[in-house]
Amino acid sequence: MKINSNYDNLVPNYLFAEVAKRTNEYIKANPDKKVIRLGIGDVTLPLAPVVVEAMKQGADELGHKETFKGYPDYEGYEFLRQAISDYYKGFGVKVDAGEIFVSDGAKSDCGNIGDIFGEDNVVMVTDPVYPVYVDSNIMAGRKIVYADSTAENGFAAMPPKDVKADIIYLCSPNNPTGSAYTYDQLKEWVDYANANDAILLYDAAYEAFITDDAPRSIFAVEGARTCAIEFCSLSKTAGFTGTRCGYTVIPKELERDGHNIYKLWYRREATKFNGVSWPVQRGAAAVFSEEGQKQIKENIAYYQENARIISSAMDELGIYYTGGKNSPYIWLKCPNSMGSWEFFDYLLENANVVGTPGEGFGKNGAGYFRLTSFGDRENTIEAVNRIKKLLAK
Ligand code: PLP
């Protein structure tokens, strides 16, 4: 037997393991120090009460013969897809309930979508990048090309003039750089994808953090319906990182290589996925109710305020950064030309604050650092005060 030898081409992703190792070693050697983690990419606030109540009701329904549910529809229950469609309508984007697939999260769909595409497509990702896009395509043996996100373009890569690709991953607001594309920037990407007969895979996992008029969906952009697929998630929007629920939108008219993409993905899901559980879909629908939206917005506002606290410290210190405004991430240039890991150690040892070295997300991350706003308020304020004291010297 043979394994998939493409796995030999994966670069070991030691980023978070190395962060944990260095942090734990420091804590062991300095047990009296209070270390604060601003590297965390997971949420910390609990689920909204209205969501918990809906999940409890869902569990109760499973306990009675009259309301018991077995296998769900592959694409998700109609009531949830309709609620998602109405949510899009709320920010002026038309997505039909019949174009939505409910999933167990954006990571799975971003990784699995490659099942329906040929191996010899060229894949474009931005650098720095959410590693799932890269690794899942290395596993499939696809060639990967890069569009550079740098300080020159505000860490929001634009289509390279001389490079073509068949599949393009974009993430806005971006993890890790926090930048959010404007309408005009997205229009350039949409035009580029349509002109190259490419498919744009758009990850909108952080759309709920947008505070200005940046598009909340790729389908707000003219021309996207003939080139784009959108992934979204309730993880950061509503605290579903452990509960698991997301959705993928494929316009019915999206065609490539003589095939309808919606139908291909339906076939893939029907073969390999048996849907999201009833209590979770009940809870997810509650997220989109009026009360649900009110409650989740309170949590998002809490993280946004943390992001504001971190960003204003960077402003005070005169440190270049992106994100913070439309995103829970603050992507900053390491002071005094320090390298990412050098700054990691410096911050850990002198301020007892943990962040994430940018070079773990790609070569353009070298010399950059990611802080997140998912921690609690008190710790965020304390961490920021320590950073200010250290770097203002
Ligand atoms: N997409 C991006 C850009 C992310 O940063 C994350 C999580 O950190 C995900 C997707 C994962 O989403 P989910 O929890 O829905 O799988």
mmCIF file of C-alpha atoms and ligand atoms in Angstrom:
data_model
loop_
_atom_site.group_PDB
_atom_site.id
_atom_site.type_symbol
_atom_site.label_atom_id
_atom_site.label_comp_id
_atom_site.label_asym_id
_atom_site.label_seq_id
_atom_site.Cartn_x
_atom_site.Cartn_y
_atom_site.Cartn_z
ATOM 1 C CA MET A 1 0.000 0.000 0.000
ATOM 2 C CA LYS A 2 1.006 3.583 -0.509
ATOM 3 C CA ILE A 3 0.060 6.662 1.480
ATOM 4 C CA ASN A 4 -0.766 9.955 -0.219
ATOM 5 C CA SER A 5 2.824 11.046 -0.780
ATOM 6 C CA ASN A 6 1.721 14.688 -1.056
ATOM 7 C CA TYR A 7 1.646 14.635 2.729
ATOM 8 C CA ASP A 8 5.457 14.437 2.584
ATOM 9 C CA ASN A 9 5.386 17.929 1.066
ATOM 10 C CA LEU A 10 3.640 19.509 4.046
ATOM 11 C CA VAL A 11 5.859 21.792 6.050
ATOM 12 C CA PRO A 12 5.445 20.876 9.713
ATOM 13 C CA ASN A 13 3.262 23.591 11.198
ATOM 14 C CA TYR A 14 5.084 24.105 14.424
ATOM 15 C CA LEU A 15 3.786 27.666 15.013
ATOM 16 C CA PHE A 16 1.301 27.085 17.831
ATOM 17 C CA ALA A 17 3.260 24.137 19.231
ATOM 18 C CA GLU A 18 6.375 26.304 19.424
ATOM 19 C CA VAL A 19 4.396 29.175 20.992
ATOM 20 C CA ALA A 20 3.035 26.760 23.628
ATOM 21 C CA LYS A 21 6.485 25.234 24.233
ATOM 22 C CA ARG A 22 8.234 28.571 24.770
ATOM 23 C CA THR A 23 5.367 29.875 26.915
ATOM 24 C CA ASN A 24 5.263 26.770 29.110
ATOM 25 C CA GLU A 25 9.028 26.756 29.576
ATOM 26 C CA TYR A 26 8.891 30.399 30.641
ATOM 27 C CA ILE A 27 6.036 29.768 33.096
ATOM 28 C CA LYS A 28 7.867 26.768 34.582
ATOM 29 C CA ALA A 29 11.011 28.814 35.115
ATOM 30 C CA ASN A 30 9.036 31.844 36.418
ATOM 31 C CA PRO A 31 6.047 30.491 38.353
ATOM 32 C CA ASP A 32 5.478 33.822 40.111
ATOM 33 C CA LYS A 33 4.822 35.746 36.867
ATOM 34 C CA LYS A 34 1.311 36.287 35.508
ATOM 35 C CA VAL A 35 1.496 35.517 31.807
ATOM 36 C CA ILE A 36 -1.304 36.974 29.634
ATOM 37 C CA ARG A 37 -2.172 35.328 26.321
ATOM 38 C CA LEU A 38 -3.069 37.669 23.475
ATOM 39 C CA GLY A 39 -2.242 35.019 20.890
ATOM 40 C CA ILE A 40 -5.485 33.150 21.328
ATOM 41 C CA GLY A 41 -7.596 32.633 18.201
ATOM 42 C CA ASP A 42 -10.484 31.052 20.079
ATOM 43 C CA VAL A 43 -13.403 32.953 21.582
ATOM 44 C CA THR A 44 -13.797 33.173 25.361
ATOM 45 C CA LEU A 45 -17.334 34.525 25.910
ATOM 46 C CA PRO A 46 -20.150 31.973 26.345
ATOM 47 C CA LEU A 47 -22.946 31.262 23.887
ATOM 48 C CA ALA A 48 -25.831 33.745 23.874
ATOM 49 C CA PRO A 49 -28.706 32.714 26.220
ATOM 50 C CA VAL A 50 -31.236 32.568 23.354
ATOM 51 C CA VAL A 51 -28.943 30.120 21.511
ATOM 52 C CA VAL A 52 -28.510 27.899 24.569
ATOM 53 C CA GLU A 53 -32.294 27.851 25.081
ATOM 54 C CA ALA A 54 -32.897 26.807 21.459
ATOM 55 C CA MET A 55 -30.303 24.042 21.771
ATOM 56 C CA LYS A 56 -31.940 22.763 24.956
ATOM 57 C CA GLN A 57 -35.325 22.722 23.225
ATOM 58 C CA GLY A 58 -33.702 20.915 20.297
ATOM 59 C CA ALA A 59 -32.317 18.265 22.649
ATOM 60 C CA ASP A 60 -35.761 17.876 24.265
ATOM 61 C CA GLU A 61 -37.368 17.446 20.858
ATOM 62 C CA LEU A 62 -34.999 14.582 20.129
ATOM 63 C CA GLY A 63 -36.276 12.883 23.278
ATOM 64 C CA HIS A 64 -39.877 12.573 22.073
ATOM 65 C CA LYS A 65 -41.184 10.280 19.352
ATOM 66 C CA GLU A 66 -43.368 13.021 17.798
ATOM 67 C CA THR A 67 -40.516 15.496 17.430
ATOM 68 C CA PHE A 68 -37.541 13.150 17.049
ATOM 69 C CA LYS A 69 -35.229 13.875 14.084
ATOM 70 C CA GLY A 70 -32.915 11.455 12.313
ATOM 71 C CA TYR A 71 -30.530 12.315 9.489
ATOM 72 C CA PRO A 72 -30.869 15.982 8.531
ATOM 73 C CA ASP A 73 -31.003 17.234 4.923
ATOM 74 C CA TYR A 74 -27.507 17.248 3.420
ATOM 75 C CA GLU A 75 -27.690 20.972 2.758
ATOM 76 C CA GLY A 76 -29.200 21.859 6.145
ATOM 77 C CA TYR A 77 -32.771 22.456 7.308
ATOM 78 C CA GLU A 78 -34.806 24.908 5.281
ATOM 79 C CA PHE A 79 -35.653 27.063 8.336
ATOM 80 C CA LEU A 80 -31.946 27.700 9.005
ATOM 81 C CA ARG A 81 -31.066 28.315 5.361
ATOM 82 C CA GLN A 82 -33.974 30.769 5.146
ATOM 83 C CA ALA A 83 -32.746 32.545 8.303
ATOM 84 C CA ILE A 84 -29.260 32.855 6.760
ATOM 85 C CA SER A 85 -30.745 34.134 3.503
ATOM 86 C CA ASP A 86 -32.698 36.789 5.474
ATOM 87 C CA TYR A 87 -29.496 37.716 7.334
ATOM 88 C CA TYR A 88 -27.794 38.432 3.990
ATOM 89 C CA LYS A 89 -30.814 40.481 2.957
ATOM 90 C CA GLY A 90 -30.250 42.560 6.115
ATOM 91 C CA PHE A 91 -27.032 43.921 4.622
ATOM 92 C CA GLY A 92 -28.390 44.203 1.127
ATOM 93 C CA VAL A 93 -27.116 40.973 -0.427
ATOM 94 C CA LYS A 94 -29.375 38.565 -2.277
ATOM 95 C CA VAL A 95 -28.542 34.945 -1.527
ATOM 96 C CA ASP A 96 -31.308 32.406 -2.007
ATOM 97 C CA ALA A 97 -31.917 29.802 0.732
ATOM 98 C CA GLY A 98 -31.498 27.226 -2.051
ATOM 99 C CA GLU A 99 -27.883 28.299 -2.578
ATOM 100 C CA ILE A 100 -26.817 27.691 1.026
ATOM 101 C CA PHE A 101 -25.202 24.585 2.512
ATOM 102 C CA VAL A 102 -25.119 24.376 6.310
ATOM 103 C CA SER A 103 -21.876 22.807 7.507
ATOM 104 C CA ASP A 104 -19.914 21.939 10.617
ATOM 105 C CA GLY A 105 -17.723 25.009 10.107
ATOM 106 C CA ALA A 106 -15.760 27.036 7.602
ATOM 107 C CA LYS A 107 -12.509 25.150 8.115
ATOM 108 C CA SER A 108 -13.941 21.860 6.863
ATOM 109 C CA ASP A 109 -15.543 23.459 3.830
ATOM 110 C CA CYS A 110 -12.452 25.548 2.936
ATOM 111 C CA GLY A 111 -10.443 22.330 3.083
ATOM 112 C CA ASN A 112 -12.964 19.969 1.482
ATOM 113 C CA ILE A 113 -14.084 22.143 -1.440
ATOM 114 C CA GLY A 114 -10.985 20.961 -3.314
ATOM 115 C CA ASP A 115 -12.684 17.546 -3.700
ATOM 116 C CA ILE A 116 -14.667 18.918 -6.638
ATOM 117 C CA PHE A 117 -11.705 20.502 -8.456
ATOM 118 C CA GLY A 118 -9.052 18.826 -10.613
ATOM 119 C CA GLU A 119 -5.567 18.245 -9.258
ATOM 120 C CA ASP A 120 -3.796 20.246 -11.936
ATOM 121 C CA ASN A 121 -5.423 23.589 -11.112
ATOM 122 C CA VAL A 122 -3.081 26.319 -9.959
ATOM 123 C CA VAL A 123 -4.114 27.724 -6.569
ATOM 124 C CA MET A 124 -3.437 31.292 -5.479
ATOM 125 C CA VAL A 125 -3.327 32.321 -1.848
ATOM 126 C CA THR A 126 -2.296 35.562 -0.233
ATOM 127 C CA ASP A 127 0.842 35.622 1.918
ATOM 128 C CA PRO A 128 0.503 35.790 4.970
ATOM 129 C CA VAL A 129 -2.285 33.224 4.912
ATOM 130 C CA TYR A 130 -4.640 31.129 7.036
ATOM 131 C CA PRO A 131 -2.689 27.837 6.735
ATOM 132 C CA VAL A 132 -5.725 25.636 5.899
ATOM 133 C CA TYR A 133 -5.859 26.955 2.310
ATOM 134 C CA VAL A 134 -2.250 26.007 1.699
ATOM 135 C CA ASP A 135 -2.058 22.659 3.463
ATOM 136 C CA SER A 136 -5.308 21.261 2.056
ATOM 137 C CA ASN A 137 -4.058 21.988 -1.475
ATOM 138 C CA ILE A 138 -0.616 20.543 -0.808
ATOM 139 C CA MET A 139 -2.411 17.377 0.353
ATOM 140 C CA ALA A 140 -4.190 17.304 -3.014
ATOM 141 C CA GLY A 141 -0.923 17.821 -4.909
ATOM 142 C CA ARG A 142 -1.825 21.217 -6.364
ATOM 143 C CA LYS A 143 0.630 23.907 -7.312
ATOM 144 C CA ILE A 144 0.375 27.009 -5.141
ATOM 145 C CA VAL A 145 1.262 30.566 -6.137
ATOM 146 C CA TYR A 146 1.262 33.590 -3.880
ATOM 147 C CA ALA A 147 -0.122 37.120 -3.966
ATOM 148 C CA ASP A 148 1.878 39.251 -1.580
ATOM 149 C CA SER A 149 0.262 41.156 1.260
ATOM 150 C CA THR A 150 2.765 43.726 2.464
ATOM 151 C CA ALA A 151 2.911 47.112 4.151
ATOM 152 C CA GLU A 152 2.813 48.655 0.622
ATOM 153 C CA ASN A 153 -0.732 47.380 0.057
ATOM 154 C CA GLY A 154 -1.848 47.600 3.693
ATOM 155 C CA PHE A 155 -1.560 43.809 3.986
ATOM 156 C CA ALA A 156 -4.422 43.347 1.523
ATOM 157 C CA ALA A 157 -2.889 41.633 -1.540
ATOM 158 C CA MET A 158 -4.204 42.588 -4.967
ATOM 159 C CA PRO A 159 -4.199 40.399 -8.103
ATOM 160 C CA PRO A 160 -0.624 40.076 -9.416
ATOM 161 C CA LYS A 161 -0.441 41.288 -13.030
ATOM 162 C CA ASP A 162 1.714 38.481 -14.377
ATOM 163 C CA VAL A 163 0.446 35.440 -12.450
ATOM 164 C CA LYS A 164 -2.585 33.377 -13.402
ATOM 165 C CA ALA A 165 -4.486 31.005 -11.194
ATOM 166 C CA ASP A 166 -7.537 28.746 -11.456
ATOM 167 C CA ILE A 167 -8.545 28.791 -7.814
ATOM 168 C CA ILE A 168 -8.083 31.850 -5.587
ATOM 169 C CA TYR A 169 -8.560 31.973 -1.835
ATOM 170 C CA LEU A 170 -9.354 35.334 -0.255
ATOM 171 C CA CYS A 171 -10.138 36.037 3.374
ATOM 172 C CA SER A 172 -11.675 39.365 4.398
ATOM 173 C CA PRO A 173 -11.495 40.574 7.120
ATOM 174 C CA ASN A 174 -8.234 38.723 7.054
ATOM 175 C CA ASN A 175 -6.720 36.274 9.441
ATOM 176 C CA PRO A 176 -3.940 37.019 10.336
ATOM 177 C CA THR A 177 -3.532 40.609 9.042
ATOM 178 C CA GLY A 178 -6.919 42.040 10.069
ATOM 179 C CA SER A 179 -7.221 43.976 6.806
ATOM 180 C CA ALA A 180 -10.633 44.139 5.125
ATOM 181 C CA TYR A 181 -11.018 44.670 1.387
ATOM 182 C CA THR A 182 -13.005 47.623 0.109
ATOM 183 C CA TYR A 183 -15.653 47.189 -2.579
ATOM 184 C CA ASP A 184 -13.294 48.435 -5.295
ATOM 185 C CA GLN A 185 -10.518 46.067 -4.244
ATOM 186 C CA LEU A 186 -12.891 43.110 -4.255
ATOM 187 C CA LYS A 187 -14.225 44.179 -7.638
ATOM 188 C CA GLU A 188 -10.661 43.902 -8.987
ATOM 189 C CA TRP A 189 -10.411 40.351 -7.660
ATOM 190 C CA VAL A 190 -13.829 39.430 -9.069
ATOM 191 C CA ASP A 191 -12.900 40.829 -12.485
ATOM 192 C CA TYR A 192 -9.569 38.972 -12.357
ATOM 193 C CA ALA A 193 -11.328 35.682 -11.472
ATOM 194 C CA ASN A 194 -13.934 36.080 -14.217
ATOM 195 C CA ALA A 195 -11.303 37.073 -16.786
ATOM 196 C CA ASN A 196 -9.211 33.980 -15.957
ATOM 197 C CA ASP A 197 -12.194 31.614 -15.738
ATOM 198 C CA ALA A 198 -11.059 31.038 -12.158
ATOM 199 C CA ILE A 199 -13.053 30.319 -9.010
ATOM 200 C CA LEU A 200 -12.783 32.692 -6.084
ATOM 201 C CA LEU A 201 -13.065 30.975 -2.702
ATOM 202 C CA TYR A 202 -14.048 33.712 -0.308
ATOM 203 C CA ASP A 203 -13.733 33.178 3.437
ATOM 204 C CA ALA A 204 -15.995 35.630 5.287
ATOM 205 C CA ALA A 205 -15.526 34.062 8.748
ATOM 206 C CA TYR A 206 -14.966 37.504 10.305
ATOM 207 C CA GLU A 207 -17.619 39.518 8.408
ATOM 208 C CA ALA A 208 -19.494 40.298 11.636
ATOM 209 C CA PHE A 209 -16.525 42.383 12.806
ATOM 210 C CA ILE A 210 -16.815 44.883 9.947
ATOM 211 C CA THR A 211 -17.635 48.357 11.239
ATOM 212 C CA ASP A 212 -17.286 50.487 8.096
ATOM 213 C CA ASP A 213 -18.717 50.093 4.592
ATOM 214 C CA ALA A 214 -16.395 47.241 3.556
ATOM 215 C CA PRO A 215 -18.505 44.481 1.921
ATOM 216 C CA ARG A 216 -19.783 41.829 4.334
ATOM 217 C CA SER A 217 -20.022 39.294 1.511
ATOM 218 C CA ILE A 218 -18.340 38.721 -1.842
ATOM 219 C CA PHE A 219 -21.857 38.629 -3.297
ATOM 220 C CA ALA A 220 -22.178 42.340 -2.572
ATOM 221 C CA VAL A 221 -19.768 42.751 -5.485
ATOM 222 C CA GLU A 222 -21.011 42.904 -9.048
ATOM 223 C CA GLY A 223 -19.895 39.887 -11.066
ATOM 224 C CA ALA A 224 -19.248 37.630 -8.052
ATOM 225 C CA ARG A 225 -22.113 35.264 -8.799
ATOM 226 C CA THR A 226 -20.315 33.952 -11.868
ATOM 227 C CA CYS A 227 -17.022 33.253 -10.088
ATOM 228 C CA ALA A 228 -17.325 33.012 -6.305
ATOM 229 C CA ILE A 229 -18.090 30.598 -3.503
ATOM 230 C CA GLU A 230 -18.416 32.023 0.017
ATOM 231 C CA PHE A 231 -17.624 30.306 3.307
ATOM 232 C CA CYS A 232 -18.876 31.668 6.571
ATOM 233 C CA SER A 233 -18.878 30.555 10.154
ATOM 234 C CA LEU A 234 -20.731 31.044 13.408
ATOM 235 C CA SER A 235 -17.489 30.441 15.316
ATOM 236 C CA LYS A 236 -16.333 34.014 15.808
ATOM 237 C CA THR A 237 -19.719 35.602 15.103
ATOM 238 C CA ALA A 238 -21.596 33.707 17.800
ATOM 239 C CA GLY A 239 -19.073 31.695 19.812
ATOM 240 C CA PHE A 240 -19.628 28.391 17.960
ATOM 241 C CA THR A 241 -15.948 27.334 17.935
ATOM 242 C CA GLY A 242 -16.791 24.289 20.072
ATOM 243 C CA THR A 243 -20.414 23.872 18.977
ATOM 244 C CA ARG A 244 -19.524 23.785 15.251
ATOM 245 C CA CYS A 245 -21.683 25.377 12.586
ATOM 246 C CA GLY A 246 -20.973 27.327 9.426
ATOM 247 C CA TYR A 247 -22.350 27.739 5.918
ATOM 248 C CA THR A 248 -21.226 27.828 2.332
ATOM 249 C CA VAL A 249 -22.941 29.729 -0.464
ATOM 250 C CA ILE A 250 -22.734 28.586 -4.091
ATOM 251 C CA PRO A 251 -24.734 30.591 -6.638
ATOM 252 C CA LYS A 252 -26.890 28.308 -8.767
ATOM 253 C CA GLU A 253 -25.532 29.853 -11.975
ATOM 254 C CA LEU A 254 -21.850 29.172 -11.167
ATOM 255 C CA GLU A 255 -20.463 26.929 -13.901
ATOM 256 C CA ARG A 256 -16.940 25.814 -14.799
ATOM 257 C CA ASP A 257 -15.568 23.244 -17.212
ATOM 258 C CA GLY A 258 -19.088 22.336 -18.359
ATOM 259 C CA HIS A 259 -20.290 21.589 -14.843
ATOM 260 C CA ASN A 260 -22.641 23.238 -12.395
ATOM 261 C CA ILE A 261 -20.647 23.855 -9.214
ATOM 262 C CA TYR A 262 -23.666 23.777 -6.861
ATOM 263 C CA LYS A 263 -24.597 20.319 -8.154
ATOM 264 C CA LEU A 264 -21.038 19.023 -7.814
ATOM 265 C CA TRP A 265 -20.804 20.213 -4.203
ATOM 266 C CA TYR A 266 -24.258 18.767 -3.426
ATOM 267 C CA ARG A 267 -23.030 15.423 -4.778
ATOM 268 C CA ARG A 268 -19.872 15.659 -2.681
ATOM 269 C CA GLU A 269 -21.794 16.505 0.480
ATOM 270 C CA ALA A 270 -24.358 13.766 -0.115
ATOM 271 C CA THR A 271 -21.496 11.272 -0.404
ATOM 272 C CA LYS A 272 -19.223 12.353 2.426
ATOM 273 C CA PHE A 273 -21.243 14.452 4.892
ATOM 274 C CA ASN A 274 -24.335 13.605 6.902
ATOM 275 C CA GLY A 275 -25.187 17.056 8.121
ATOM 276 C CA VAL A 276 -25.244 19.099 11.297
ATOM 277 C CA SER A 277 -27.152 17.905 14.358
ATOM 278 C CA TRP A 278 -30.683 19.089 15.114
ATOM 279 C CA PRO A 279 -29.885 20.936 18.386
ATOM 280 C CA VAL A 280 -26.996 22.781 16.702
ATOM 281 C CA GLN A 281 -29.141 23.831 13.736
ATOM 282 C CA ARG A 282 -31.839 24.986 16.187
ATOM 283 C CA GLY A 283 -29.194 27.006 18.066
ATOM 284 C CA ALA A 284 -27.783 28.391 14.814
ATOM 285 C CA ALA A 285 -31.236 29.568 13.718
ATOM 286 C CA ALA A 286 -31.594 31.366 17.066
ATOM 287 C CA VAL A 287 -28.396 33.319 16.237
ATOM 288 C CA PHE A 288 -30.266 34.897 13.316
ATOM 289 C CA SER A 289 -33.402 35.755 15.326
ATOM 290 C CA GLU A 290 -33.899 39.356 16.403
ATOM 291 C CA GLU A 291 -33.023 38.588 20.021
ATOM 292 C CA GLY A 292 -30.098 36.381 18.903
ATOM 293 C CA GLN A 293 -28.619 39.188 16.826
ATOM 294 C CA LYS A 294 -28.938 41.562 19.766
ATOM 295 C CA GLN A 295 -27.193 39.152 22.123
ATOM 296 C CA ILE A 296 -24.337 38.140 19.814
ATOM 297 C CA LYS A 297 -23.686 41.782 18.944
ATOM 298 C CA GLU A 298 -22.994 42.447 22.622
ATOM 299 C CA ASN A 299 -20.255 39.804 22.558
ATOM 300 C CA ILE A 300 -18.804 41.107 19.303
ATOM 301 C CA ALA A 301 -18.823 44.646 20.730
ATOM 302 C CA TYR A 302 -16.856 43.361 23.719
ATOM 303 C CA TYR A 303 -14.135 41.930 21.460
ATOM 304 C CA GLN A 304 -14.223 45.069 19.308
ATOM 305 C CA GLU A 305 -13.587 47.205 22.372
ATOM 306 C CA ASN A 306 -10.593 44.983 23.249
ATOM 307 C CA ALA A 307 -9.349 45.477 19.689
ATOM 308 C CA ARG A 308 -9.777 49.236 20.060
ATOM 309 C CA ILE A 309 -7.773 49.202 23.314
ATOM 310 C CA ILE A 310 -4.914 47.306 21.637
ATOM 311 C CA SER A 311 -5.000 49.489 18.492
ATOM 312 C CA SER A 312 -4.938 52.755 20.424
ATOM 313 C CA ALA A 313 -1.860 51.538 22.303
ATOM 314 C CA MET A 314 -0.184 50.931 18.928
ATOM 315 C CA ASP A 315 -1.223 54.432 17.844
ATOM 316 C CA GLU A 316 0.279 55.896 21.013
ATOM 317 C CA LEU A 317 3.509 53.970 20.505
ATOM 318 C CA GLY A 318 3.676 54.923 16.829
ATOM 319 C CA ILE A 319 3.781 51.281 15.758
ATOM 320 C CA TYR A 320 2.547 50.414 12.257
ATOM 321 C CA TYR A 321 -0.343 47.933 12.259
ATOM 322 C CA THR A 322 -3.284 46.730 10.228
ATOM 323 C CA GLY A 323 -6.606 45.402 11.533
ATOM 324 C CA GLY A 324 -8.231 46.170 14.840
ATOM 325 C CA LYS A 325 -11.019 48.184 13.229
ATOM 326 C CA ASN A 326 -12.860 45.617 11.106
ATOM 327 C CA SER A 327 -11.268 42.637 12.754
ATOM 328 C CA PRO A 328 -10.447 40.950 16.063
ATOM 329 C CA TYR A 329 -6.811 40.772 14.908
ATOM 330 C CA ILE A 330 -4.110 43.417 15.235
ATOM 331 C CA TRP A 331 -1.162 42.775 12.925
ATOM 332 C CA LEU A 332 1.803 44.897 13.944
ATOM 333 C CA LYS A 333 5.313 45.575 12.819
ATOM 334 C CA CYS A 334 7.787 44.364 15.431
ATOM 335 C CA PRO A 335 9.520 47.407 16.943
ATOM 336 C CA ASN A 336 13.224 48.108 16.440
ATOM 337 C CA SER A 337 13.366 45.817 13.393
ATOM 338 C CA MET A 338 13.086 42.743 15.593
ATOM 339 C CA GLY A 339 12.268 39.413 13.965
ATOM 340 C CA SER A 340 8.899 37.793 14.781
ATOM 341 C CA TRP A 341 10.341 35.188 17.163
ATOM 342 C CA GLU A 342 12.786 37.651 18.636
ATOM 343 C CA PHE A 343 9.867 39.943 19.496
ATOM 344 C CA PHE A 344 7.883 36.973 20.816
ATOM 345 C CA ASP A 345 10.667 36.167 23.319
ATOM 346 C CA TYR A 346 11.210 39.836 24.170
ATOM 347 C CA LEU A 347 7.513 40.378 24.925
ATOM 348 C CA LEU A 348 7.203 37.125 26.873
ATOM 349 C CA GLU A 349 10.248 37.788 29.017
ATOM 350 C CA ASN A 350 9.787 41.507 29.607
ATOM 351 C CA ALA A 351 6.007 42.016 29.593
ATOM 352 C CA ASN A 352 4.857 38.427 30.182
ATOM 353 C CA VAL A 353 2.533 38.755 27.191
ATOM 354 C CA VAL A 354 2.101 36.038 24.562
ATOM 355 C CA GLY A 355 1.272 36.809 20.916
ATOM 356 C CA THR A 356 1.748 34.997 17.625
ATOM 357 C CA PRO A 357 4.856 35.456 15.468
ATOM 358 C CA GLY A 358 3.821 36.592 11.985
ATOM 359 C CA GLU A 359 6.291 34.465 10.103
ATOM 360 C CA GLY A 360 4.253 31.388 11.042
ATOM 361 C CA PHE A 361 1.685 32.615 8.458
ATOM 362 C CA GLY A 362 4.062 33.030 5.520
ATOM 363 C CA LYS A 363 7.259 34.732 4.438
ATOM 364 C CA ASN A 364 5.681 38.203 4.399
ATOM 365 C CA GLY A 365 4.881 37.753 8.073
ATOM 366 C CA ALA A 366 8.557 37.947 8.989
ATOM 367 C CA GLY A 367 9.086 40.945 11.272
ATOM 368 C CA TYR A 368 5.346 41.092 12.089
ATOM 369 C CA PHE A 369 3.286 39.921 15.031
ATOM 370 C CA ARG A 370 -0.396 39.102 15.647
ATOM 371 C CA LEU A 371 -2.337 40.087 18.753
ATOM 372 C CA THR A 372 -5.970 39.130 19.219
ATOM 373 C CA SER A 373 -8.911 40.674 21.026
ATOM 374 C CA PHE A 374 -10.545 37.422 22.155
ATOM 375 C CA GLY A 375 -9.183 37.649 25.699
ATOM 376 C CA ASP A 376 -11.032 39.143 28.654
ATOM 377 C CA ARG A 377 -11.114 42.893 29.195
ATOM 378 C CA GLU A 378 -9.112 43.076 32.391
ATOM 379 C CA ASN A 379 -6.258 40.987 30.964
ATOM 380 C CA THR A 380 -6.289 42.909 27.688
ATOM 381 C CA ILE A 381 -5.939 46.214 29.553
ATOM 382 C CA GLU A 382 -3.180 44.861 31.757
ATOM 383 C CA ALA A 383 -1.302 43.370 28.799
ATOM 384 C CA VAL A 384 -1.576 46.621 26.860
ATOM 385 C CA ASN A 385 -0.313 48.641 29.841
ATOM 386 C CA ARG A 386 2.678 46.328 30.160
ATOM 387 C CA ILE A 387 3.409 46.578 26.426
ATOM 388 C CA LYS A 388 3.169 50.387 26.562
ATOM 389 C CA LYS A 389 5.528 50.536 29.538
ATOM 390 C CA LEU A 390 8.027 48.249 27.846
ATOM 391 C CA LEU A 391 8.015 49.808 24.381
ATOM 392 C CA ALA A 392 7.660 53.458 25.348
ATOM 393 C CA LYS A 393 11.138 53.319 26.876
HETATM 394 N N1 PLP B 1 -11.504 30.736 8.383
HETATM 395 C C1 PLP B 1 -10.643 31.532 9.009
HETATM 396 C C2 PLP B 1 -9.984 32.624 8.250
HETATM 397 C C3 PLP B 1 -10.337 31.342 10.360
HETATM 398 O O1 PLP B 1 -9.474 32.139 10.976
HETATM 399 C C4 PLP B 1 -10.967 30.297 11.059
HETATM 400 C C5 PLP B 1 -10.685 30.034 12.473
HETATM 401 O O2 PLP B 1 -9.803 30.529 13.089
HETATM 402 C C6 PLP B 1 -11.854 29.486 10.359
HETATM 403 C C7 PLP B 1 -12.110 29.730 9.024
HETATM 404 C C8 PLP B 1 -12.473 28.323 11.033
HETATM 405 O O3 PLP B 1 -13.833 28.443 11.134
HETATM 406 P P1 PLP B 1 -14.695 27.288 11.767
HETATM 407 O O4 PLP B 1 -14.510 27.335 13.246
HETATM 408 O O5 PLP B 1 -16.076 27.615 11.316
HETATM 409 O O6 PLP B 1 -14.232 25.980 11.199
#
